[in-house]
Coordinates of C-alpha atoms and ligand atoms in Angstrom, one line a residue:
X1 CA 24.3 -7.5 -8.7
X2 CA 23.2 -10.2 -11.0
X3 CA 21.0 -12.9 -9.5
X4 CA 23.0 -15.7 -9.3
X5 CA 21.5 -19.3 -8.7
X6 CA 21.9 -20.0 -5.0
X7 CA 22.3 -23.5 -3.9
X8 CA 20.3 -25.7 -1.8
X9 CA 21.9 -25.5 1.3
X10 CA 21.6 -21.7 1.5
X11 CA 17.9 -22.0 0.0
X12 CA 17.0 -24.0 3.2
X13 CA 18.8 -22.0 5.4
X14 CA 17.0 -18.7 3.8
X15 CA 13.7 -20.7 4.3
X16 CA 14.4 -22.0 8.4
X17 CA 15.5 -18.7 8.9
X18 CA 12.9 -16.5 7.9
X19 CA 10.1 -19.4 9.3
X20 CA 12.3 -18.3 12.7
X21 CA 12.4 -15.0 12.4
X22 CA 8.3 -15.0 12.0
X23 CA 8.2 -17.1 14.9
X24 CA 9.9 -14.9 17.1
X25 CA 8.0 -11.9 15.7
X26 CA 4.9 -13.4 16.7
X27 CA 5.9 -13.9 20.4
X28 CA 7.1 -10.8 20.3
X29 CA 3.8 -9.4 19.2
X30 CA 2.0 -11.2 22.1
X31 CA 4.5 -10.2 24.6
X32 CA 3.5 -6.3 23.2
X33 CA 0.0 -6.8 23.5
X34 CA 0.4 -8.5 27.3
X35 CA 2.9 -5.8 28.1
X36 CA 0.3 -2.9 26.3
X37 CA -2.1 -4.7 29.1
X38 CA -0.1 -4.5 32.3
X39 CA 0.2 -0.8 31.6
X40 CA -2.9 -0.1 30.9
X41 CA -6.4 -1.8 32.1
X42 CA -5.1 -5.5 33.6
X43 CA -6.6 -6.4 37.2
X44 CA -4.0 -5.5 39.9
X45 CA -4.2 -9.1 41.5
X46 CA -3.6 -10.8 38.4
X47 CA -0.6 -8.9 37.2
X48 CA 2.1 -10.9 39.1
X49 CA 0.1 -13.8 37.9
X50 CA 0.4 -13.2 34.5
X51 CA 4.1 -11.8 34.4
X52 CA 4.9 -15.4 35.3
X53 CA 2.9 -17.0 31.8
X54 CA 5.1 -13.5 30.1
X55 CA 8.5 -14.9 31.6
X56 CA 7.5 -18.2 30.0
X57 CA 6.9 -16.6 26.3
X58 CA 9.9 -14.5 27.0
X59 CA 11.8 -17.1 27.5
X60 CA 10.9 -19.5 25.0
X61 CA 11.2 -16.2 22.6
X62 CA 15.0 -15.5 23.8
X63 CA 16.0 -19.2 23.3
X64 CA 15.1 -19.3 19.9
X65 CA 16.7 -16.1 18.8
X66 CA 19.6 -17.8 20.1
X67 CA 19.5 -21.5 19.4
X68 CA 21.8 -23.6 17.4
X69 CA 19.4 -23.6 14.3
X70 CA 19.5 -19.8 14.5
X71 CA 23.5 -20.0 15.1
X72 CA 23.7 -22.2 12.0
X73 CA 21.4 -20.4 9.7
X74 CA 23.3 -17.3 10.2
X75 CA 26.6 -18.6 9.7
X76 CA 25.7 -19.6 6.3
X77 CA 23.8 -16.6 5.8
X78 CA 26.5 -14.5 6.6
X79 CA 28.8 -15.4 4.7
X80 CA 30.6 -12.4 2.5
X81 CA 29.8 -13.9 -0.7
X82 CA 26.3 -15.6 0.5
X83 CA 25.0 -12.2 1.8
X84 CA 25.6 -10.2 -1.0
X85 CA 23.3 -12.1 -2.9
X86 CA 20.4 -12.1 -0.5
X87 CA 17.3 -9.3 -1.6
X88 CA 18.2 -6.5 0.9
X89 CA 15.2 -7.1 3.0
X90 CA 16.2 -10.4 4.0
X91 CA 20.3 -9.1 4.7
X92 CA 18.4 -6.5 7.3
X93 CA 16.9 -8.9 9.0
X94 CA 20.0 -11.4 8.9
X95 CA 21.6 -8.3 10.1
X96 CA 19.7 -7.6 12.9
X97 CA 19.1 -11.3 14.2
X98 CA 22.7 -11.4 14.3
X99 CA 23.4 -8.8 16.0
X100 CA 21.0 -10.1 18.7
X101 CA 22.7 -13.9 18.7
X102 CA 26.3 -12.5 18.4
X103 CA 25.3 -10.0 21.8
X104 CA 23.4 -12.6 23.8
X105 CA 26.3 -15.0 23.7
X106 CA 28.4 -12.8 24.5
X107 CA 26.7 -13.0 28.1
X108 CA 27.4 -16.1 30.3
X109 CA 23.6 -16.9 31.0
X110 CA 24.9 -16.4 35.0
X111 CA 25.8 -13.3 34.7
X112 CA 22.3 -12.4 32.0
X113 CA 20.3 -14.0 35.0
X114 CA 22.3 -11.9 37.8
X115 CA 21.1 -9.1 35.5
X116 CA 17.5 -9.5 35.7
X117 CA 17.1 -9.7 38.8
X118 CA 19.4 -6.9 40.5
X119 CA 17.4 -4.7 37.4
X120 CA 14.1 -5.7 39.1
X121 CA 15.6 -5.0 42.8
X122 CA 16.9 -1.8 41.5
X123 CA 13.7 -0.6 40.0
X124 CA 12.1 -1.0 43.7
X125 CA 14.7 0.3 45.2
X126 CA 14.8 3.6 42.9
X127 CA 10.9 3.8 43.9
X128 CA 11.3 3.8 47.6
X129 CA 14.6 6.1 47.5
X130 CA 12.2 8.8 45.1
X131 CA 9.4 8.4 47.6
X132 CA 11.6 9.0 50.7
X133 CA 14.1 11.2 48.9
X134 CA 17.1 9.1 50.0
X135 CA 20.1 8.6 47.4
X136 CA 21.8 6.4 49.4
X137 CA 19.3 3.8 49.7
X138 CA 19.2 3.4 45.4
X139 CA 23.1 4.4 45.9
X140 CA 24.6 0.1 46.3
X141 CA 22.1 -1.0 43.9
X142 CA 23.4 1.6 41.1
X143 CA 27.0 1.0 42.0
X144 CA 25.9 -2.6 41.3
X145 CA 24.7 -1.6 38.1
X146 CA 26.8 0.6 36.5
X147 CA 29.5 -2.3 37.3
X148 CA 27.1 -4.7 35.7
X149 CA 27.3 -2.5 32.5
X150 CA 30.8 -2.1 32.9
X151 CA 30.9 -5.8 32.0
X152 CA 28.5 -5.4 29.6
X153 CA 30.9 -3.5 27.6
X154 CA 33.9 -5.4 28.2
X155 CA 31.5 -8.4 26.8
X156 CA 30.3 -6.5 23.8
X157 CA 33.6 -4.9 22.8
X158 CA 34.6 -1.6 21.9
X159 CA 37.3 0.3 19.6
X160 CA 37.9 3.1 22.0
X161 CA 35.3 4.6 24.5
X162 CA 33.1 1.2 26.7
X163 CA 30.5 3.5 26.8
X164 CA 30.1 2.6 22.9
X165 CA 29.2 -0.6 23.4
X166 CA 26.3 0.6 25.4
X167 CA 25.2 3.2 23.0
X168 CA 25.4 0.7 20.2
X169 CA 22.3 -1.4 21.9
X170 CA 19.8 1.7 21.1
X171 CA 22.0 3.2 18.4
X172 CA 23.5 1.4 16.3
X173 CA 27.4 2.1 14.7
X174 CA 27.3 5.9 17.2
X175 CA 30.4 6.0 19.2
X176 CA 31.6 8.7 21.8
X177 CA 33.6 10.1 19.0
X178 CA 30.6 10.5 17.0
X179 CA 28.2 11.9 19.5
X180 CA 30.4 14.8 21.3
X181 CA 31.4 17.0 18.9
X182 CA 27.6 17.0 18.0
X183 CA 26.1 17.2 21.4
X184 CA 29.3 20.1 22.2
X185 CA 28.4 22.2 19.9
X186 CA 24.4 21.8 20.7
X187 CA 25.1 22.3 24.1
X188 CA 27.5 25.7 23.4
X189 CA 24.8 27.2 21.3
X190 CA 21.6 26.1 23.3
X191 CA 23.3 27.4 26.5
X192 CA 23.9 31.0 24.8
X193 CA 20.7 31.4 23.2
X194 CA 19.1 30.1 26.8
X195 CA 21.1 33.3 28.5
X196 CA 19.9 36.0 25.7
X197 CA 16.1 34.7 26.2
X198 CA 16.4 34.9 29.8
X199 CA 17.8 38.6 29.1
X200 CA 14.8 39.3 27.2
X201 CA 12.1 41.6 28.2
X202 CA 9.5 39.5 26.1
X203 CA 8.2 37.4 28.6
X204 CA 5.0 34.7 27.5
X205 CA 1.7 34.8 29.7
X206 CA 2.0 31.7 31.3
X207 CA -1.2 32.2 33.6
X208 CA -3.1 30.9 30.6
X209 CA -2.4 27.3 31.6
X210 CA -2.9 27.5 35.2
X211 CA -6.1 26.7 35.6
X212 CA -8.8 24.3 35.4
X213 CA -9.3 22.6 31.8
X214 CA -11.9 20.1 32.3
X215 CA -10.3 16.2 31.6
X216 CA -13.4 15.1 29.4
X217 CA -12.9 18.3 27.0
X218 CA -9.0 17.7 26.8
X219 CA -9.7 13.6 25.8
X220 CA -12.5 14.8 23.4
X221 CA -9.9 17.4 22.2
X222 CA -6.8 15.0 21.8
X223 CA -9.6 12.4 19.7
X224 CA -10.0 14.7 17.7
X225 CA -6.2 16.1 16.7
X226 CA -4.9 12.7 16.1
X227 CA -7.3 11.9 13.6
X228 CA -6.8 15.2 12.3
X229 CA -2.9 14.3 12.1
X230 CA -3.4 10.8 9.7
X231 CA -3.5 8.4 12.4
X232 CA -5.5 5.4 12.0
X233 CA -7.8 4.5 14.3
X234 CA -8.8 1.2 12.6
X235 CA -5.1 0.6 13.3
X236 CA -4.9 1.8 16.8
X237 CA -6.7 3.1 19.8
X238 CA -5.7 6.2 22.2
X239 CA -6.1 5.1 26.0
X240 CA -5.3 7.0 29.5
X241 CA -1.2 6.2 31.3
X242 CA 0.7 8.1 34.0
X243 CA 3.1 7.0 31.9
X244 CA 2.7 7.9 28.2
X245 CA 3.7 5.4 25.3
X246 CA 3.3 4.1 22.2
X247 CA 3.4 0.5 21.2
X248 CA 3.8 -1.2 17.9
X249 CA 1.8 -4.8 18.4
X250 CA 1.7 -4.8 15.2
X251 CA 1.6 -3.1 11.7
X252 CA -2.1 -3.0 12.1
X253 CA -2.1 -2.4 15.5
X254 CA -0.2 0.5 17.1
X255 CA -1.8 1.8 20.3
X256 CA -0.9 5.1 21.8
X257 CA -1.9 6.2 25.5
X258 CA -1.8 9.8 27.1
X259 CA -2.0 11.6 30.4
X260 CA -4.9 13.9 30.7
X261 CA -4.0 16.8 33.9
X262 CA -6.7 19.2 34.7
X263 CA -3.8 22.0 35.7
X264 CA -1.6 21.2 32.5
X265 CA -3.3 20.7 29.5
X266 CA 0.0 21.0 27.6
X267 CA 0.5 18.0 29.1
X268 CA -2.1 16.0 27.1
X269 CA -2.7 17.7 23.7
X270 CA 1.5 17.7 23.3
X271 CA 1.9 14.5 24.7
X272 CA -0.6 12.7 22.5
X273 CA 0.8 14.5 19.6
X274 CA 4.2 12.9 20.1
X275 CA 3.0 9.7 20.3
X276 CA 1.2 9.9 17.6
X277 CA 4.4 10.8 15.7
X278 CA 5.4 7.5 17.2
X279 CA 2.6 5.1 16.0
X280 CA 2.8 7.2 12.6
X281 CA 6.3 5.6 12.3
X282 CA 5.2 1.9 12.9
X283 CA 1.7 2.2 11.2
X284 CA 3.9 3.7 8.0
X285 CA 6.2 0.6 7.9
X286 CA 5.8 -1.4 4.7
X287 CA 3.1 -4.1 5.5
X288 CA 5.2 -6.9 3.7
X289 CA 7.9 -6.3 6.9
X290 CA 5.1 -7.9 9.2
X291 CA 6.5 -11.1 10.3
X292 CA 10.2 -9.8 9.9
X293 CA 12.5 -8.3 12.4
X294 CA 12.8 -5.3 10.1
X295 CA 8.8 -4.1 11.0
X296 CA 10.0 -2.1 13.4
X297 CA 11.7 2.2 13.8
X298 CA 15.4 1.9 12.5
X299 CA 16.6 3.1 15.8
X300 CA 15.3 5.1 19.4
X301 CA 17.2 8.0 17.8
X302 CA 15.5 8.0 14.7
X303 CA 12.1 7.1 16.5
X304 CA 12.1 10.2 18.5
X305 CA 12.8 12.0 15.4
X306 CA 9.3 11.0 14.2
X307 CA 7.8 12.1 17.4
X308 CA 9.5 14.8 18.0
X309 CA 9.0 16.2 14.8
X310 CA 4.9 16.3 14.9
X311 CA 5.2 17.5 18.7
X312 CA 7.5 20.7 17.9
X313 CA 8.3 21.0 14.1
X314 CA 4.5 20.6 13.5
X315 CA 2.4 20.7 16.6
X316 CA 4.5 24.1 17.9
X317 CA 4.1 26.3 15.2
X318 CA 1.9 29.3 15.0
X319 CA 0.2 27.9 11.5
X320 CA -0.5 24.7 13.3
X321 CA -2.3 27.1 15.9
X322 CA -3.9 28.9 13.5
X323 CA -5.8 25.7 11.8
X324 CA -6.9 24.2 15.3
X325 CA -7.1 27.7 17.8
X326 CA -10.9 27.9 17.0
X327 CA -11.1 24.1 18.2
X328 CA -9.5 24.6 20.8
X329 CA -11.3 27.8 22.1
X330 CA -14.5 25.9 21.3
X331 CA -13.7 23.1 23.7
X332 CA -12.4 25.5 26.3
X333 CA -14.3 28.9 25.9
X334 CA -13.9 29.9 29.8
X335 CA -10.3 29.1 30.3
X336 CA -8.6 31.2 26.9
X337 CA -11.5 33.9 26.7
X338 CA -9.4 37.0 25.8
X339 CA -6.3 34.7 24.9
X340 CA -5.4 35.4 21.5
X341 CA -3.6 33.4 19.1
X342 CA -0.2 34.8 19.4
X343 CA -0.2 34.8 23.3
X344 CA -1.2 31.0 22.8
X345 CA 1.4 30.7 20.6
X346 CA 3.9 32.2 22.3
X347 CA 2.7 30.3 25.8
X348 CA 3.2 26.9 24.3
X349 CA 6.4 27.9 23.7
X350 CA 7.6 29.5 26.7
X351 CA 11.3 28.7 27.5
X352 CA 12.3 28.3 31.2
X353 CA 14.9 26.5 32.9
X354 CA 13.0 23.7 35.2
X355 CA 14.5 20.9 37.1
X356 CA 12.7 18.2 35.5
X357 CA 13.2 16.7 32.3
X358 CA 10.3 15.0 31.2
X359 CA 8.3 18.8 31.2
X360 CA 11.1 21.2 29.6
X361 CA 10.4 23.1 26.9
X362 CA 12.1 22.8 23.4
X363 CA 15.1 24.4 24.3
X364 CA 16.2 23.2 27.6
X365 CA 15.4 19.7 27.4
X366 CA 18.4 18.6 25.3
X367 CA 20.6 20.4 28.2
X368 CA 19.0 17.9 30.2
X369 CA 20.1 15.1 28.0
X370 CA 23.7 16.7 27.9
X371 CA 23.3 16.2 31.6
X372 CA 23.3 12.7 31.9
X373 CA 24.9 12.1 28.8
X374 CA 28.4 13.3 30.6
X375 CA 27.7 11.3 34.0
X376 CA 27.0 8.2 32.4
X377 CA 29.8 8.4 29.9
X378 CA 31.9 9.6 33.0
X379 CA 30.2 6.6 34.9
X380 CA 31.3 3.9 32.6
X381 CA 34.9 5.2 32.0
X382 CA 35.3 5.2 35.4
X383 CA 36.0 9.1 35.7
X384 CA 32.6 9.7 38.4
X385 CA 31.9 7.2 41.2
X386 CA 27.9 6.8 41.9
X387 CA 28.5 7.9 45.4
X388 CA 29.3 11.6 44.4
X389 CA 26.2 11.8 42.1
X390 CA 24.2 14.1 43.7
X391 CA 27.0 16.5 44.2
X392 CA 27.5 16.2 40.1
X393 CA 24.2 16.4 38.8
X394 CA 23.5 19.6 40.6
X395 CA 26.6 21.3 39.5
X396 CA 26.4 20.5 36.0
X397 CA 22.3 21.1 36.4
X398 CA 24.2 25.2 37.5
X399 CA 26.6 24.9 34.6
X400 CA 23.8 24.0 32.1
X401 CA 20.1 25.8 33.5
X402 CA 21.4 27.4 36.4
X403 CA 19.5 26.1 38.4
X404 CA 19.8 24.1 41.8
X405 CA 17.8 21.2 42.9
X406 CA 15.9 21.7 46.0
X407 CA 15.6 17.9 46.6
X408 CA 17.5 14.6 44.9
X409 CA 13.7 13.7 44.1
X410 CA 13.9 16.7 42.1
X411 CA 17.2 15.7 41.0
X412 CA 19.6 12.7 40.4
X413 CA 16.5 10.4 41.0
X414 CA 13.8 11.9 38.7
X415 CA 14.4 9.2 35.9
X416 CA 13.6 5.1 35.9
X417 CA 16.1 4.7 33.4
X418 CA 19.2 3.9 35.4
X419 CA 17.2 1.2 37.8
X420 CA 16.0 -0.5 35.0
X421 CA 19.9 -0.4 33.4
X422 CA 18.6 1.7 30.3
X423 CA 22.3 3.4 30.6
X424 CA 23.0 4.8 27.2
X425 CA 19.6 5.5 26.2
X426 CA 19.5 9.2 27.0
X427 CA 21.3 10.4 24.3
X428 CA 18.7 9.0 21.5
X429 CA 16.1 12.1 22.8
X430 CA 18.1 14.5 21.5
X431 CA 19.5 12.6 18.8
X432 CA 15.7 12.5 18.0
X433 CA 16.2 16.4 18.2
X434 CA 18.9 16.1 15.4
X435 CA 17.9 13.9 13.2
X436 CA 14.4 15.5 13.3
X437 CA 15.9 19.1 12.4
X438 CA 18.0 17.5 9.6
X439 CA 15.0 15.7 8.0
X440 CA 12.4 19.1 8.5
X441 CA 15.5 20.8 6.5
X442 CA 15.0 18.4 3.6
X443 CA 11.0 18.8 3.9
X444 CA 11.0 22.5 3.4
X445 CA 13.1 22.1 0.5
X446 CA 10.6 19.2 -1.3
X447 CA 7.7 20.6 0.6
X448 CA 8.0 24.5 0.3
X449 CA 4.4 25.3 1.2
X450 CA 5.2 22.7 4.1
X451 CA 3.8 25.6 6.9
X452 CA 0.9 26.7 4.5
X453 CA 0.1 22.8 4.5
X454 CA -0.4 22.9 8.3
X455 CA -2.2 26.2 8.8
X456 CA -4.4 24.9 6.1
X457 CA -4.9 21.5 7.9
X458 CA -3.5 19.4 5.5
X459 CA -1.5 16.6 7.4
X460 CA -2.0 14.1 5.0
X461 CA 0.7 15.3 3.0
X462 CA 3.2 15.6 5.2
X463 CA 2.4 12.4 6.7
X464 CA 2.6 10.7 3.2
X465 CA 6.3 12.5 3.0
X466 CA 7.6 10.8 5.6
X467 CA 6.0 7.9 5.2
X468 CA 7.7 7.6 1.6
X469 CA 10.8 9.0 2.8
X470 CA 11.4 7.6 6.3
X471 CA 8.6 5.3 7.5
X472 CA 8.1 2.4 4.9
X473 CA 11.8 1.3 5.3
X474 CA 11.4 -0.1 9.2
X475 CA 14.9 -1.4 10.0
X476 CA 15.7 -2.0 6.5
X477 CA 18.3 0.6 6.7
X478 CA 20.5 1.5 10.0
X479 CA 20.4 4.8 11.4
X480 CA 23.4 6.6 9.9
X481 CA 22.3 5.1 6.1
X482 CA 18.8 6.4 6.8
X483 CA 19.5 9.6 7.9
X484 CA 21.8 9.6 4.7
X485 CA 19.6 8.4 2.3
X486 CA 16.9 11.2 3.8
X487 CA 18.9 14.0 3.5
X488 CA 21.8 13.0 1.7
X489 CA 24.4 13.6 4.4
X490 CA 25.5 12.8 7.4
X491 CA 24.3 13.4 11.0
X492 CA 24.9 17.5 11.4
X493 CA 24.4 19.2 14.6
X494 CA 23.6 23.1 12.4
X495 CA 20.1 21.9 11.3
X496 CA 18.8 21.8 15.0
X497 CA 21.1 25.0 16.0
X498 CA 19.7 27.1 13.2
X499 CA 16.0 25.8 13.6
X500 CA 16.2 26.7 17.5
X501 CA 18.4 30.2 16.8
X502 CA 15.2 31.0 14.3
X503 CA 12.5 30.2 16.4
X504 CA 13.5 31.8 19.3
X505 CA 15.1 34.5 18.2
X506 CA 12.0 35.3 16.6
X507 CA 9.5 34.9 19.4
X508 CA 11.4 36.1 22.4
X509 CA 12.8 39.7 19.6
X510 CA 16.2 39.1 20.5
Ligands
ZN1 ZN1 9.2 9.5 22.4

């Protein structure tokens, strides 16, 4: 559209907005770098300390992104005929702030405060129930919650399912409608393919992985991947979680963190790889975003993509094997003497049906998702009561793995998600899945020597595609235009059936 001259009152408002939206970005950098230190190396004694001075910045942070300034600049802002002749960086970031001030006053500050605190009370009281393997003592602190979100919804709005309200916080504009026939037809296909490897006489040597691989060797090995895999170090650091994660303080700045464990070393090498898909995402984002609500992923969905992408569309293939077997083998003579590359191969790619998410293989772990996809969508509608949980989750865990938890520690109390009210968060693993799939599709076709690329070592190029396709943008473009403007369609569930129908087919001979 033409540039048109806009007036004064819309130049000031363009100018106190984005001074605000810096502002805010600023806290929020400091509250990433504080929150990056109560995970990782802060003093135990000073932690409850400090989380006061946090609560303080959080605070101050919240009640600008919804104060009357804010309230005003984006009324102007918004305004059909205003907006359409902003540059389309600075409608993002209207967008999102929005988005933010319309949600957070759609909250009586009671009821946001309520929140907080039964979200804190929950969280211990999901600890304690996992520790002693007792539903019923996290059981009236979930019911509170899943009413909480209930409310949630009816505050948001919805067209037709409440659970889209809560979907909408970590993917924005997917519904129920959307997401079933999607997550159906993954769930048909994965489940069939699931019963013909299980049928298969092919079985990997999984031995190779239990035993001792010396922690010092596996951080040494893990330095020495990422770098290998384009990610900056000057912009970053790799420390040592139980909990792995990567944070975006900011776009010069994106730490990662791993867990090293001397019986898994899967563990480590493909848990620091996914992370490092992660902080390839945020380091990639245009540096002129910094300051702007748009420096950050486009979505969780799209987020996992990134990571999920290096971990199994790169890091599990046999060429990515072939470049770094030799390393590995160096770092680990003892353990994978007599190990060759195909049986590694194959090993790191073993499907099995396990009861716990957070270590399934390629395959299963979206049946997991599926999992608590249903309950919660059956939660919020009102069709499961929390009560009966336990009973649920281990019939659909049959349905789906076939298998049976032993224990609801091994079960319906496995994730933190829930305690912390993270309900409709799930989804965006596998929707990582997807959109990943979808994207690799397009890479092959731009990239055809994309697997000769990796068995050769050369990351760099793949890493600058998806920087140019996917990373620079940030939250420039929502999820659904993204994937669109990637690929050049929308959201399809085939790319990920095909991919897994290949891959398995392949290495199990079925
Ligand atoms: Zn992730």
């Amino acid at each position: 559209m033409a540039q048109q001259v806009l007036d004064e009152t819309v130049k000031q408002a363009i100018k106190q907005f984005t001074e605000m939206d810096e502002k805010i970005c600023h806290f929020t950098n400091i509250l990433g770098l504080l929150g990056w230190d109560a995970r990782t190396y802060a003093p135990k004694k000073g932690k409850p300390i400090f989380a006061k001075a946090k609560g303080t910045l959080s605070t101050e942070t919240f009640k600008l992104s919804v104060s009357k300034e804010m309230g005003e600049c984006l009324d102007t802002l918004s305004q059909p005929d205003v907006f359409e002749q902003l540059d389309s960086e600075t409608r993002a970031c209207v967008r999102e702030r929005k988005k933010e001030y319309d949600k957070s006053k759609q909250i009586p500050s009671d009821v946001y405060n309520e929140y907080v605190i039964l979200a804190s009370n929950a969280n211990d009281a999901w600890e304690e129930a996992r520790a002693k393997d007792d539903f019923s003592h996290f059981q009236p602190y979930l019911e509170k919650m899943i009413d909480m979100k209930r409310r949630f919804a009816e505050y948001f709005g919805y067209e037709k399912h409440p659970y889209d309200a809560l979907l909408d916080e970590f993917e924005p504009g997917l519904t129920v409608e959307k997401l079933d026939p999607l997550f159906c037809d993954l769930r048909k296909k994965s489940i069939e393919l699931l019963n013909r490897i299980q049928q298969s006489p092919r079985k990997p040597r999984n031995d190779i992985f239990n035993q001792n691989y010396d922690v010092e060797k596996q951080k040494e090995f893990a330095q020495f991947i990422i770098g290998k895999l384009g990610y900056d170090l000057d912009a970053g650091r790799l420390d040592e979680t139980t909990h792995p994660f990567a944070m975006g303080i900011n776009t010069g700045d994106v730490r990662i963190t791993t867990r090293y464990e001397p019986e898994n070393p899967r563990m480590a090498v493909f848990g620091t790889i996914h992370e490092t898909g992660h902080a390839l995402y945020e380091q990639g984002v245009n540096s002129e975003y910094e300051g702007r609500v748009i420096r950050r992923g486009s979505s969780f969905g799209i987020h996992e993509s990134q990571s999920r992408f290096l971990e199994n569309f790169v890091g599990r293939t046999k060429e990515f094997w072939t470049y770094f077997y030799d390393d590995i083998k160096a770092h680990f003579p003892h353990q994978l003497s007599g190990v060759s590359l195909e049986e590694f191969y194959r090993a790191v790619n073993c499907v099995e049906p396990s009861l716990i998410r957070v270590e399934a293989d390629e395959l299963t772990y979206n049946l997991h998702i599926m999992l608590r996809y249903e309950i919660e969508k059956g939660l919020i509608a009102g069709d499961i009561e929390v009560k009966d949980l336990p009973k649920v989750w281990n019939d659909k865990m049959m349905d789906y793995l076939g298998v049976i938890p032993p224990s609801n520690r091994l079960g319906v109390l496995q994730d933190v998600h829930w305690s912390h009210g993270g309900v409709g968060y799930f989804p965006s693993y596998s929707l990582g899945n997807l959109y990943g799939a979808q994207i690799l599709n397009k890479v092959l076709q731009e990239l055809p020597d994309f697997y000769e690329l990796i068995q050769n070592g050369e990351f760099m190029k793949i890493r600058e595609w998806l920087r140019e396709n996917v990373h620079q943008y940030g939250k420039l473009y929502t999820p659904a235009e993204l994937i669109k403007k990637v690929t050049g369609e929308d959201l399809d569930a085939k790319y990920l059936t095909d991919y897994l129908e290949q891959k398995f087919t392949k290495l199990y001979d079925l």
